[in-house]
XYZ file of C-alpha atoms in Angstrom:
232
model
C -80.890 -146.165 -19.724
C -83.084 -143.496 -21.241
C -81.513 -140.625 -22.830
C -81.985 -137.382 -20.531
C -84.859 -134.914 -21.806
C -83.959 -131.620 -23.504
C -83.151 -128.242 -21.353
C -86.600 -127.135 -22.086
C -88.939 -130.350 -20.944
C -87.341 -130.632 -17.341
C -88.057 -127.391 -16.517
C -90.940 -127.870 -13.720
C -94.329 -126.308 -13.917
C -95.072 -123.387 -11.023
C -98.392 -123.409 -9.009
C -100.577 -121.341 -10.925
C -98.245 -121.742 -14.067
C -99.256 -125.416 -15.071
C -101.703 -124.149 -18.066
C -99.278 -121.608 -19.470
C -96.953 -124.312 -20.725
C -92.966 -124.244 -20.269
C -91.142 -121.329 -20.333
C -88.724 -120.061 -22.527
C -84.920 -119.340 -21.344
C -85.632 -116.171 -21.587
C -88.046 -116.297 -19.331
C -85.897 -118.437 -16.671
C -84.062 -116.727 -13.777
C -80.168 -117.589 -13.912
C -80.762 -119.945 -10.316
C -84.108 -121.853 -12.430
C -81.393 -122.452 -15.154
C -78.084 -123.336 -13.037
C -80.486 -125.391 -11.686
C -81.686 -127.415 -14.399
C -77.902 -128.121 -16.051
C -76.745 -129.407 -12.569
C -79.708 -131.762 -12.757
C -79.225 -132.743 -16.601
C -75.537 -133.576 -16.014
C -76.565 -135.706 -12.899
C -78.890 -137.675 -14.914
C -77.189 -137.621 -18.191
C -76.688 -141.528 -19.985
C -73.154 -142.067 -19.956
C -73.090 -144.142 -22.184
C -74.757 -141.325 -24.266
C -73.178 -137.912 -22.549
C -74.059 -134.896 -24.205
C -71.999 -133.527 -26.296
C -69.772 -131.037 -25.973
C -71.096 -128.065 -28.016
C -74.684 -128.832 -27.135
C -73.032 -127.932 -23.446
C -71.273 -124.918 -24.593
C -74.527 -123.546 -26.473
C -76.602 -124.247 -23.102
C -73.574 -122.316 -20.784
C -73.769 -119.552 -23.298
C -77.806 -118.927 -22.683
C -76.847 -119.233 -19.163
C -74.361 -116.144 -19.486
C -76.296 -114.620 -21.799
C -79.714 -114.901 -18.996
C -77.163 -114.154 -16.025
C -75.494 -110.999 -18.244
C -79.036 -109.430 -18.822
C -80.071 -109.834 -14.888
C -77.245 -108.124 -14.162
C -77.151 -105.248 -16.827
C -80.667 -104.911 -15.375
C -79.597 -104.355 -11.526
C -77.052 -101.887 -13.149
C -79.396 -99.625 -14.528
C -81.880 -100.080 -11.632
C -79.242 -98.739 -9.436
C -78.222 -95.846 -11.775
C -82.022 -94.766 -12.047
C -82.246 -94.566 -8.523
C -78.735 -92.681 -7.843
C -79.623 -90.201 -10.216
C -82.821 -89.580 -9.585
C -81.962 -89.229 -5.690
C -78.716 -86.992 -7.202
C -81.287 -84.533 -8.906
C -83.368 -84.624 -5.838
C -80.708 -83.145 -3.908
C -79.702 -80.671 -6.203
C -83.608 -79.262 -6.792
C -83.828 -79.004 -3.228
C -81.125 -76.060 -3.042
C -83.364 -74.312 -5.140
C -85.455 -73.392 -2.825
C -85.305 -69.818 -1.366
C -83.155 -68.819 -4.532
C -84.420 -66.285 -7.442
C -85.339 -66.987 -11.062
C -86.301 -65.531 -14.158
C -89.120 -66.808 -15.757
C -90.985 -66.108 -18.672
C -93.786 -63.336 -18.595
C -93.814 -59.888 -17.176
C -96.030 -60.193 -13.981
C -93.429 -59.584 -11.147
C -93.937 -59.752 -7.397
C -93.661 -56.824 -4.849
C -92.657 -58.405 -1.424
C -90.308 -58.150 1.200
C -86.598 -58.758 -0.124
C -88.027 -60.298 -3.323
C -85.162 -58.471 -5.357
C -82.140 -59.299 -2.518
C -82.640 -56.033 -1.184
C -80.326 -55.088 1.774
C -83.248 -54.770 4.067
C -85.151 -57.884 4.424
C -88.223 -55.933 5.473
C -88.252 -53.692 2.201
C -90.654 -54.259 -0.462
C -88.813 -54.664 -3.938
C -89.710 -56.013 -7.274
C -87.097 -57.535 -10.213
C -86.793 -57.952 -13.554
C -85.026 -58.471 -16.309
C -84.806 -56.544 -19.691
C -83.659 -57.657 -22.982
C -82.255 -54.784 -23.881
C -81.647 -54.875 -28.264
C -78.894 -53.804 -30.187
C -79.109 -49.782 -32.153
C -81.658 -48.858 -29.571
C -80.833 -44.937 -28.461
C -83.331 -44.771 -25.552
C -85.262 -46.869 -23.522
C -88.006 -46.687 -20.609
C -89.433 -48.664 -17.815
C -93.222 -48.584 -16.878
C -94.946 -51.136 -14.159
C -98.656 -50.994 -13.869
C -100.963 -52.683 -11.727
C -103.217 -55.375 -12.928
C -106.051 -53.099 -13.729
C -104.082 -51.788 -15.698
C -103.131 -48.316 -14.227
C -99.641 -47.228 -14.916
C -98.070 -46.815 -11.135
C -94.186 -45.795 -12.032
C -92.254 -45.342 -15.191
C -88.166 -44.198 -15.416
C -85.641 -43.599 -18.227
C -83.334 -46.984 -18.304
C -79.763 -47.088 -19.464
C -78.907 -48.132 -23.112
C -76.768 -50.997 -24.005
C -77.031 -54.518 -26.013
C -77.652 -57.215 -23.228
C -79.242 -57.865 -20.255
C -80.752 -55.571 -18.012
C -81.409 -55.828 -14.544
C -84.223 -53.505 -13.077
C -85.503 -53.172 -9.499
C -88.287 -50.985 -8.006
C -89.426 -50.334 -4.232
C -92.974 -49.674 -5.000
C -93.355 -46.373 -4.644
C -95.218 -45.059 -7.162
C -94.424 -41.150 -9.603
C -96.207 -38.609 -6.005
C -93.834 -40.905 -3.206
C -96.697 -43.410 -1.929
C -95.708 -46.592 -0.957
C -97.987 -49.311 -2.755
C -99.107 -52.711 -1.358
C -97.399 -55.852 -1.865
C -98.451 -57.886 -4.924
C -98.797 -58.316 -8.616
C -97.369 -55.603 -11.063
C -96.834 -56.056 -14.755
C -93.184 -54.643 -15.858
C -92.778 -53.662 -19.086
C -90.377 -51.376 -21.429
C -90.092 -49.729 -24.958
C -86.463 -48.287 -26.463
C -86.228 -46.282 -29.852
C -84.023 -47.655 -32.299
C -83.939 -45.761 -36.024
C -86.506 -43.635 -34.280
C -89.412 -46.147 -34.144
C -91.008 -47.671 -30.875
C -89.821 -51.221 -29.990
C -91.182 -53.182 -27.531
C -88.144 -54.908 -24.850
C -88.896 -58.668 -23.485
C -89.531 -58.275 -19.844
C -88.096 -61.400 -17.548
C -90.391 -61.270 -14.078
C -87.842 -62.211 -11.351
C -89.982 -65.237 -9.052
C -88.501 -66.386 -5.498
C -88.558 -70.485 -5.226
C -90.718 -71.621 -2.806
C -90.901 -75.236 -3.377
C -89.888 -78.018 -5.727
C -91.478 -81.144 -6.573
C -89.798 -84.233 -8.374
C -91.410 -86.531 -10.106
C -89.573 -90.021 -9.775
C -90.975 -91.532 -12.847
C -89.485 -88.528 -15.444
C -86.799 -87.162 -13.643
C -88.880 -83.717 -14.055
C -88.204 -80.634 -11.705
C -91.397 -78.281 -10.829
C -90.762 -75.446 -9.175
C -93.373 -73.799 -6.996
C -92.859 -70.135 -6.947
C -93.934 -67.301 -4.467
C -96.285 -65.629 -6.893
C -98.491 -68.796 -6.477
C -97.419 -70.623 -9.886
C -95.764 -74.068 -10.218
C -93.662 -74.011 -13.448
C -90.979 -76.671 -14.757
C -87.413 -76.185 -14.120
C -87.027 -75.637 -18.128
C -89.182 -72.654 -18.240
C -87.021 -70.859 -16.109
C -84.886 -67.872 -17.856
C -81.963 -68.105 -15.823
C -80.977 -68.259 -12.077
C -80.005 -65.493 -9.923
């Protein structure tokens, strides 16, 4: 009786696959190879059986095939939990306040968690540095023209400010853009303060590929989830 062919010749040709010549183990799925050692050890000479670590070797690829099919399926389903996971979590962003970076704030209705969901309010955040000895507030409007200014409280830290749009003579101004800055004194020279706009969440996109978080914001801009300050 002939002797039985190695692992690699009885592996049968797929339609389509004839001209691509046999494929490597690697290349086998862990059924394709189960497959082919049941039908080596049916049609194995016995007066010539293989031999015993030639079998071991060929059980080993098949672990080592099954093992990586597996480990494969693992992370698949890991991908997919977490990604669903952050999902969920962007989601109850929505609704909620940031701070973002860049001093063009919003004037709307409740925008700063005002008691009065109706009243127009703006927020920010100052970073407020150490040795300063006084500080003010001043919000323009995008031309340009200063609207409202006010003393602010020293203090090393963060600062919360809020303003109701009305403006130095008592007149409430329209909704919309403002730009919110501030200057302290410290060793009596000017300093300019970071200004954090505060931003309501109006959306959030995920992309499934990166795992990234965009946030769509009620000012009109999308920005990712690591350009926000801090949530409020």
């Amino acid at each position: 009786m002939d002797s039985v062919n190695p692992l690699s010749e009885l592996f049968p040709a797929r339609d389509g696959a004839s001209d691509r010549g046999p494929r490597t183990v690697e290349q086998m799925g862990s059924e394709d190879f189960l497959a082919l050692m049941v039908a080596q050890l049916e049609n194995q000479d016995p007066t010539k059986p293989m031999d015993n670590m030639q079998f071991m070797g060929q059980l080993a690829q098949f672990g080592t095939v099954s093992g990586i099919q597996d480990l494969q399926d693992s992370f698949s389903g890991l991908s997919s939990s977490l990604t669903a996971s952050r999902a969920l979590e962007a989601a109850n962003l929505v609704g909620r306040r940031v701070a973002t970076e860049g001093n063009v704030a919003l004037l709307a209705p409740g925008a700063a968690g005002a008691a009065d969901p109706e009243q127009l309010s703006l927020g920010a955040t100052v970073e407020v540095p150490s040795g300063v000895t006084a500080a003010r507030l001043f919000i323009q409007d995008m031309s340009g023209r200063l609207v409202y200014s006010a003393d602010l409280p020293v203090g090393e830290g963060q600062l919360p400010v809020s303003w109701n749009g009305v403006d130095a003579g008592g007149e409430q101004l329209p909704a919309g853009a403002y730009r919110v800055s501030a200057e302290a004194v410290r060793n009596g020279e000017p300093v300019t303060m970071a200004v954090n706009a505060h931003q309501q969440v109006t959306s959030v996109a995920l992309d499934s590929s990166s795992g990234g978080v965009t946030l769509g914001l009620a000012n009109g801009q999308d920005i990712a989830i690591d350009q926000v300050v801090s949530f409020l």
